[in-house]
Amino acid sequence: MNAHRSISLSIASFILGLVALPAHAQATEGDVDGDGKSDLAWYYDSTTDLQVLRSDGSNFNGVMVQKPAGVPTWGSLADVNGDGKSDLVWYYKSLGVVQTMMSDGSTFNGAFAAKPVGDPIWAATGDVNGDGKADLAWLYATGDLQVLFSNGSTFNAGISHKPVGIPTWGSLADVNGDGKSDLVWYYNSQGVVQVMMSNGTTFNGAFSQKAVGDMSWAATGDVNGDGKADLAWYYGAISRVRVFFSDGSNFNGGLSHTMASNPSWGALEDVDGDGKSDLVWYDRGQSLVHVMMSDGVAFAGAWSAKPVGDPYWAGGGNSPGALGVGYPLL
């Protein structure tokens, strides 16, 4: 199973999510049953039901239904206790509480709650210290970033870091393949992607790269299966996804793929368990989830699934070293 997949969100979209949640369903992905394939989770805020559709590598089926307590402001799927199964991480703004519900492969249970200091403008989960458990990253409007380390049963004080400026978009992903999630920051005003490497105790050793044009969607995931998270850039005006491969110190030319339609939600997830992040696209107009398999050099072998209802929250999350993030629809 690929341990370096990642999903991310825009700051603007996250702030909108904090202010007012739309009135329809939400979706996310992660390996909930621990079989090495990313599953699809569908959340309905009207009923507060969470439905997990398990991936068998060529379709989503085998429904698991859960009813979390209340509608979250932000959510993620990430392996918080290091058992190979993605857990449900739920943030309630009104309470200032992060609730984690552990997956046993067939349901979510054994919850614990943590109370971070203050409300974030961006959040993510990823294994920043490389211990096999997903940690919680919290960005404040002051520009201060706090990472709370997971010990499997709670989140404790970890890293405090102040990046240069508030980003337009951000992600946690293992860009250099050392098993620790790095901080990937995009500044729209400068057109620059900055990567700050994690050494387990802080972020340093940054490299910067000039992005080719502004994007309407972005993600990180190991598309070519070399153990390093790559950067996917989606240009909505031309319906094209461009993936820049990471060599550990830079993002280089990778692959380009033209989409049939613009997505309402998108993710990079290893749906078939071959170690390469596939492109998962939700078309709200068709109410279809399209999956385009990565063979390392192109996205091919597409298939589609039709979940019940329209998604409202989306993100990702999976195994240790990876990221799980929730964000409102684009």
XYZ file of N, CA and C in Angstrom, residues 44-229:
558
model
N -23.704 12.326 4.751
C -24.941 13.059 4.515
C -25.261 13.907 5.740
N -25.104 15.237 5.626
C -25.346 16.070 6.794
C -26.829 16.181 7.122
N -27.706 15.911 6.146
C -29.149 15.981 6.421
C -29.588 14.888 7.385
N -28.905 13.726 7.333
C -29.242 12.609 8.223
C -28.112 12.297 9.201
N -26.950 12.946 9.009
C -25.708 12.698 9.753
C -25.244 11.246 9.617
N -25.585 10.608 8.503
C -25.113 9.248 8.228
C -23.814 9.294 7.425
N -22.856 8.471 7.799
C -21.626 8.288 7.047
C -21.662 6.905 6.410
N -21.492 6.851 5.090
C -21.530 5.586 4.364
C -20.159 5.333 3.743
N -19.584 4.185 4.019
C -18.286 3.818 3.455
C -18.491 2.750 2.391
N -18.039 3.045 1.164
C -18.098 2.093 0.055
C -16.696 1.526 -0.142
N -16.547 0.242 0.094
C -15.224 -0.381 0.034
C -14.785 -0.617 -1.411
N -13.509 -0.374 -1.659
C -12.947 -0.620 -2.983
C -12.449 -2.055 -3.091
N -12.796 -2.710 -4.217
C -12.221 -4.025 -4.495
C -11.185 -3.927 -5.608
N -10.838 -2.676 -5.984
C -9.842 -2.453 -7.026
C -10.443 -2.118 -8.364
N -11.729 -2.440 -8.543
C -12.394 -2.136 -9.802
C -13.786 -1.566 -9.604
N -14.184 -1.403 -8.331
C -15.489 -0.816 -8.034
C -15.552 -0.487 -6.544
N -16.526 0.334 -6.163
C -16.807 0.605 -4.765
C -18.081 -0.143 -4.381
N -17.994 -0.980 -3.367
C -19.163 -1.744 -2.917
C -18.989 -2.094 -1.443
N -19.810 -3.000 -0.935
C -19.674 -3.420 0.462
C -19.890 -2.284 1.432
N -21.098 -1.812 1.532
C -21.411 -0.610 2.305
C -21.267 -0.829 3.811
N -20.671 0.166 4.467
C -20.612 0.232 5.928
C -21.238 1.574 6.334
N -22.186 1.577 7.242
C -22.907 2.783 7.640
C -22.580 3.141 9.089
N -22.322 4.430 9.318
C -21.985 4.936 10.647
C -22.732 6.250 10.862
N -23.062 6.559 12.103
C -23.752 7.815 12.415
C -22.950 8.585 13.461
N -21.995 9.448 12.998
C -21.256 10.269 13.966
C -22.195 11.236 14.682
N -21.727 11.783 15.801
C -22.543 12.697 16.600
C -22.420 14.118 16.042
N -23.338 14.502 15.172
C -23.370 15.868 14.664
C -22.570 16.087 13.402
N -22.842 17.228 12.765
C -22.191 17.614 11.508
C -20.870 18.314 11.813
N -19.759 17.897 11.180
C -18.469 18.515 11.484
C -18.240 19.788 10.679
N -17.329 20.609 11.167
C -16.841 21.747 10.397
C -15.739 21.297 9.440
N -14.965 20.324 9.868
C -13.862 19.764 9.068
C -13.720 18.312 9.430
N -13.266 17.499 8.486
C -13.079 16.085 8.763
C -11.963 15.492 7.941
N -11.490 14.342 8.366
C -10.387 13.661 7.698
C -10.462 12.164 7.975
N -9.896 11.395 7.083
C -9.626 9.988 7.339
C -8.118 9.815 7.400
N -7.613 9.271 8.483
C -6.175 9.084 8.663
C -5.939 8.006 9.698
N -4.828 7.277 9.554
C -4.511 6.183 10.473
C -3.838 6.745 11.723
N -4.645 7.094 12.706
C -4.167 7.786 13.898
C -3.459 6.848 14.874
N -3.842 5.569 14.895
C -3.220 4.635 15.851
C -2.242 3.665 15.210
N -2.009 3.795 13.912
C -0.966 3.001 13.256
C -1.284 1.547 13.038
N -2.578 1.185 12.950
C -2.943 -0.218 12.736
C -3.236 -0.541 11.268
N -2.990 0.420 10.378
C -3.206 0.186 8.950
C -4.611 0.484 8.466
N -5.474 0.971 9.363
C -6.852 1.315 8.993
C -7.076 2.808 9.231
N -7.723 3.457 8.262
C -7.985 4.890 8.376
C -9.105 5.158 9.372
N -8.824 6.005 10.330
C -9.781 6.398 11.353
C -10.481 7.696 10.940
N -11.584 7.996 11.594
C -12.366 9.184 11.286
C -12.010 10.293 12.276
N -11.501 11.413 11.748
C -11.117 12.562 12.567
C -12.089 13.691 12.256
N -12.824 14.127 13.250
C -13.960 15.050 13.094
C -13.704 16.285 13.937
N -13.832 17.493 13.361
C -13.659 18.732 14.130
C -14.974 19.492 14.215
N -15.371 19.811 15.443
C -16.578 20.585 15.704
C -16.179 21.993 16.148
N -16.371 22.979 15.276
C -16.008 24.359 15.597
C -16.760 24.881 16.816
N -18.046 24.556 16.915
C -18.868 25.083 18.005
C -18.358 24.631 19.369
N -17.731 23.440 19.417
C -17.212 22.901 20.676
C -15.708 23.109 20.819
N -15.046 23.413 19.694
C -13.589 23.517 19.718
C -12.922 22.184 19.962
N -13.578 21.095 19.537
C -13.113 19.735 19.850
C -12.847 18.939 18.582
N -11.739 18.195 18.586
C -11.450 17.201 17.549
C -11.779 15.833 18.126
N -12.677 15.121 17.469
C -13.055 13.783 17.919
C -12.530 12.754 16.925
N -11.868 11.733 17.422
C -11.329 10.662 16.583
C -12.049 9.371 16.896
N -12.614 8.759 15.849
C -13.306 7.476 15.969
C -12.493 6.417 15.242
N -12.008 5.427 15.970
C -11.122 4.410 15.428
C -11.878 3.415 14.552
N -11.233 3.023 13.452
C -11.797 1.977 12.600
C -11.273 0.612 13.023
N -12.196 -0.363 13.131
C -11.774 -1.743 13.359
C -11.932 -2.566 12.089
N -12.203 -1.878 10.977
C -12.360 -2.550 9.695
C -13.794 -2.744 9.279
N -14.703 -2.705 10.254
C -16.124 -2.884 9.947
C -16.987 -1.775 10.517
N -16.421 -0.973 11.451
C -17.152 0.167 12.007
C -16.151 1.123 12.637
N -16.625 2.309 13.046
C -15.803 3.267 13.784
C -16.250 3.250 15.243
N -15.308 3.083 16.148
C -15.635 3.080 17.566
C -14.424 3.518 18.368
N -14.489 3.378 19.682
C -13.351 3.712 20.541
C -12.879 5.141 20.379
N -13.807 6.088 20.431
C -13.481 7.484 20.172
C -12.675 8.114 21.299
N -11.806 9.083 20.921
C -11.203 9.974 21.909
C -11.321 11.404 21.395
N -11.334 12.359 22.321
C -11.502 13.765 21.967
C -10.278 14.552 22.408
N -9.917 15.562 21.599
C -8.817 16.470 21.924
C -9.294 17.891 21.667
N -8.749 18.844 22.413
C -9.176 20.229 22.297
C -7.981 21.096 21.934
N -7.748 21.319 20.606
C -6.655 22.210 20.208
C -6.909 23.632 20.709
N -5.851 24.427 20.778
C -5.971 25.810 21.257
C -6.361 26.701 20.087
N -7.609 27.138 20.047
C -8.038 28.066 19.016
C -8.559 27.387 17.764
N -9.190 28.205 16.913
C -9.838 27.750 15.690
C -8.875 27.892 14.507
N -8.787 26.902 13.615
C -7.837 26.986 12.504
C -8.446 27.646 11.264
N -7.566 28.103 10.368
C -8.009 28.487 9.026
C -7.634 27.406 8.015
N -6.862 26.422 8.451
C -6.480 25.270 7.623
C -6.085 24.146 8.563
N -6.362 22.923 8.167
C -6.002 21.775 8.992
C -5.675 20.593 8.093
N -4.890 19.678 8.622
C -4.516 18.476 7.874
C -4.061 17.398 8.837
N -4.046 16.164 8.361
C -3.448 15.059 9.103
C -2.355 14.426 8.247
N -1.285 14.021 8.887
C -0.169 13.382 8.206
C 0.861 12.933 9.225
N 1.674 11.965 8.882
C 2.650 11.421 9.836
C 3.926 12.259 9.794
N 3.925 13.360 10.524
C 5.013 14.336 10.484
C 6.276 13.822 11.165
N 6.133 13.029 12.226
C 7.322 12.539 12.941
C 7.729 11.122 12.544
N 7.004 10.519 11.615
C 7.424 9.234 11.052
C 7.291 8.043 11.961
N 6.362 8.095 12.933
C 6.201 6.969 13.849
C 5.075 6.023 13.430
N 4.501 6.255 12.256
C 3.435 5.378 11.763
C 2.046 5.790 12.174
N 1.918 6.917 12.905
C 0.613 7.420 13.345
C 0.405 8.823 12.786
N -0.766 9.070 12.248
C -1.066 10.364 11.640
C -1.221 11.440 12.715
N -0.531 12.547 12.518
C -0.568 13.681 13.426
C -1.539 14.741 12.895
N -1.831 15.732 13.729
C -2.801 16.771 13.401
C -2.085 18.110 13.251
N -2.236 18.747 12.070
C -1.642 20.064 11.810
C -2.728 21.120 11.829
N -2.456 22.231 12.505
C -3.431 23.300 12.751
C -2.773 24.620 12.373
N -3.336 25.348 11.391
C -2.809 26.654 11.008
C -3.751 27.752 11.490
N -3.165 28.749 12.157
C -3.940 29.865 12.698
C -3.833 31.089 11.780
N -4.784 32.002 11.912
C -4.804 33.215 11.095
C -3.563 34.071 11.310
N -2.863 33.866 12.414
C -1.611 34.585 12.694
C -0.460 34.088 11.824
N -0.670 32.946 11.140
C 0.396 32.340 10.348
C 1.178 31.292 11.102
N 0.809 31.056 12.359
C 1.484 30.040 13.173
C 0.902 28.663 12.873
N 1.782 27.701 12.692
C 1.387 26.318 12.441
C 1.763 25.465 13.637
N 0.793 24.705 14.141
C 1.045 23.805 15.268
C 0.753 22.381 14.828
N 1.671 21.481 15.082
C 1.471 20.063 14.805
C 1.352 19.322 16.133
N 0.242 18.629 16.317
C 0.005 17.834 17.514
C 0.264 16.368 17.170
N 1.223 15.758 17.864
C 1.604 14.381 17.581
C 0.593 13.401 18.176
N 0.283 12.366 17.414
C -0.584 11.304 17.913
C 0.247 10.216 18.585
N -0.232 9.759 19.750
C 0.393 8.590 20.383
C -0.506 7.368 20.271
N -1.589 7.514 19.479
C -2.512 6.406 19.266
C -3.782 6.523 20.072
N -3.739 7.360 21.113
C -4.932 7.523 21.941
C -5.257 8.980 22.237
N -4.363 9.899 21.849
C -4.647 11.332 21.961
C -3.636 12.095 21.113
N -3.835 13.411 20.988
C -2.887 14.280 20.294
C -2.163 15.131 21.336
N -0.822 15.103 21.321
C -0.009 15.845 22.265
C 0.782 16.938 21.551
N 1.373 17.850 22.330
C 2.192 18.926 21.778
C 3.325 18.344 20.946
N 3.555 18.938 19.777
C 4.602 18.447 18.892
C 5.479 19.566 18.365
N 5.136 20.102 17.180
C 5.951 21.112 16.502
C 5.192 22.432 16.429
N 5.899 23.527 16.677
C 5.389 24.862 16.386
C 6.276 25.455 15.298
N 5.634 25.991 14.254
C 6.387 26.472 13.095
C 5.673 27.690 12.520
N 6.421 28.663 12.040
C 5.817 29.842 11.430
C 6.325 29.967 9.997
N 5.544 29.438 9.037
C 5.927 29.601 7.634
C 5.903 31.077 7.239
N 6.505 31.384 6.100
C 6.543 32.763 5.609
C 5.236 33.060 4.878
N 4.295 33.684 5.584
C 3.044 34.092 4.966
C 1.978 33.012 4.977
N 0.724 33.444 4.736
C -0.421 32.540 4.654
C -0.522 32.006 3.229
N -0.612 30.706 3.051
C -0.664 30.157 1.692
C -2.066 30.237 1.085
N -2.120 30.085 -0.222
C -3.390 29.944 -0.925
C -3.897 28.515 -0.815
N -2.970 27.582 -0.759
C -3.278 26.154 -0.713
C -2.160 25.460 0.036
N -2.488 24.381 0.728
C -1.467 23.656 1.469
C -1.740 22.177 1.547
N -0.703 21.412 1.824
C -0.808 19.957 1.896
C 0.281 19.407 2.805
N 0.037 18.232 3.365
C 1.076 17.455 4.033
C 1.308 16.204 3.201
N 2.554 15.955 2.824
C 2.871 14.791 1.991
C 4.358 14.481 2.094
N 4.713 13.213 1.971
C 6.110 12.791 2.085
C 6.793 12.965 0.725
N 7.347 14.141 0.504
C 7.902 14.511 -0.797
C 9.256 13.864 -1.061
N 10.032 13.576 -0.006
C 11.363 12.996 -0.217
C 11.455 11.517 0.138
N 10.348 10.902 0.531
C 10.321 9.457 0.734
C 11.010 8.954 1.981
N 11.115 9.817 3.010
C 11.779 9.380 4.239
C 10.793 8.914 5.307
N 9.492 8.831 4.964
C 8.489 8.366 5.906
C 7.880 9.441 6.772
N 8.280 10.700 6.545
C 7.735 11.822 7.312
C 7.005 12.775 6.360
N 5.826 13.212 6.771
C 5.041 14.123 5.937
C 5.628 15.524 5.982
N 5.913 16.076 4.813
C 6.468 17.411 4.662
C 5.344 18.420 4.403
N 5.660 19.691 4.565
C 4.694 20.758 4.368
C 4.859 21.333 2.967
N 3.791 21.264 2.180
C 3.791 21.785 0.807
C 2.860 22.993 0.775
N 3.404 24.154 0.434
C 2.702 25.425 0.537
C 2.684 26.096 -0.839
N 1.537 26.614 -1.258
C 1.458 27.348 -2.527
C 1.016 28.782 -2.274
N 1.798 29.734 -2.806
C 1.487 31.159 -2.695
C 1.052 31.667 -4.065
N -0.241 31.939 -4.208
C -0.786 32.376 -5.487
C -0.191 33.703 -5.940
N 0.027 34.626 -5.000
C 0.537 35.952 -5.351
C 1.925 35.889 -5.980
N 2.714 34.876 -5.584
C 4.062 34.717 -6.120
C 4.137 33.632 -7.194
N 3.083 32.806 -7.263
C 3.112 31.683 -8.198
C 4.148 30.646 -7.823
N 4.398 30.493 -6.510
C 5.482 29.629 -6.028
C 4.944 28.531 -5.119
N 5.449 27.307 -5.321
C 5.225 26.191 -4.406
C 6.467 26.045 -3.539
N 6.262 26.069 -2.223
C 7.387 25.916 -1.297
C 7.202 24.633 -0.493
N 8.261 23.836 -0.420
C 8.245 22.586 0.344
C 9.189 22.711 1.527
N 8.639 22.490 2.733
C 9.448 22.508 3.948
C 9.520 21.085 4.486
N 10.705 20.510 4.486
C 10.902 19.115 4.866
C 10.781 18.913 6.373
N 10.137 17.819 6.762
C 10.074 17.450 8.172
C 11.243 16.539 8.521
N 11.903 16.842 9.633
C 12.927 15.923 10.160
C 12.420 15.194 11.394
N 11.118 15.371 11.670
C 10.498 14.705 12.808
C 10.292 15.616 13.996
N 11.067 16.700 14.058
C 10.943 17.635 15.172
C 10.690 19.067 14.705
N 10.921 19.354 13.423
C 10.655 20.673 12.867
C 10.574 20.576 11.354
N 10.197 21.673 10.704
C 10.213 21.754 9.241
C 11.385 22.629 8.831
N 12.243 22.117 7.942
C 13.386 22.896 7.457
C 13.798 22.385 6.079
N 14.947 22.828 5.616
C 15.455 22.345 4.334
C 14.490 22.574 3.193
N 13.928 23.778 3.120
C 12.897 24.065 2.126
C 13.470 24.171 0.721
N 12.654 23.803 -0.269
C 12.943 24.158 -1.661
C 11.705 24.799 -2.266
N 11.925 25.708 -3.203
C 10.840 26.429 -3.848
C 10.831 26.144 -5.331
N 9.638 26.205 -5.888
C 9.479 25.956 -7.318
C 8.387 26.864 -7.853
N 8.605 27.363 -9.048
C 7.631 28.236 -9.698
C 6.592 27.379 -10.395
N 5.349 27.479 -9.941
C 4.269 26.712 -10.552
C 3.967 27.262 -11.947
N 3.582 26.366 -12.844
C 3.234 26.771 -14.203
C 1.759 27.147 -14.237
N 1.459 28.425 -14.010
C 0.088 28.897 -14.044
C -0.659 28.606 -12.749
N -1.773 29.303 -12.557
C -2.589 29.131 -11.372
C -3.544 27.966 -11.568
N -3.843 27.270 -10.469
C -4.679 26.076 -10.560
C -6.061 26.325 -9.985
N -6.995 25.461 -10.353
C -8.317 25.490 -9.743
C -8.502 24.317 -8.790
N -7.571 23.392 -8.786
C -7.567 22.252 -7.867
C -6.149 21.709 -7.826
N -5.726 21.208 -6.670
C -4.393 20.636 -6.546
C -4.407 19.513 -5.528
N -3.437 18.615 -5.633
C -3.316 17.511 -4.689
C -1.891 16.982 -4.726
N -1.527 16.228 -3.708
C -0.259 15.518 -3.695
C -0.523 14.032 -3.516
N 0.253 13.205 -4.186
C 0.123 11.757 -4.090
C 1.216 11.096 -4.901
N 1.534 9.860 -4.588
C 2.627 9.158 -5.260
C 2.108 8.491 -6.537
N 2.032 9.277 -7.600
C 1.429 8.820 -8.847
C 2.304 7.803 -9.581
N 3.618 7.932 -9.496
C 4.505 6.999 -10.214
C 5.038 5.871 -9.340
N 4.646 5.843 -8.068
C 4.976 4.705 -7.210
C 6.416 4.596 -6.774
N 7.144 5.738 -6.729
C 8.553 5.673 -6.320
C 8.749 6.001 -4.842
N 7.642 6.141 -4.091
C 7.736 6.421 -2.665
C 7.806 7.888 -2.321
N 7.738 8.780 -3.318
C 7.775 10.224 -3.088
C 6.489 10.842 -3.619
N 5.903 11.724 -2.826
C 4.641 12.348 -3.210
C 4.855 13.357 -4.335
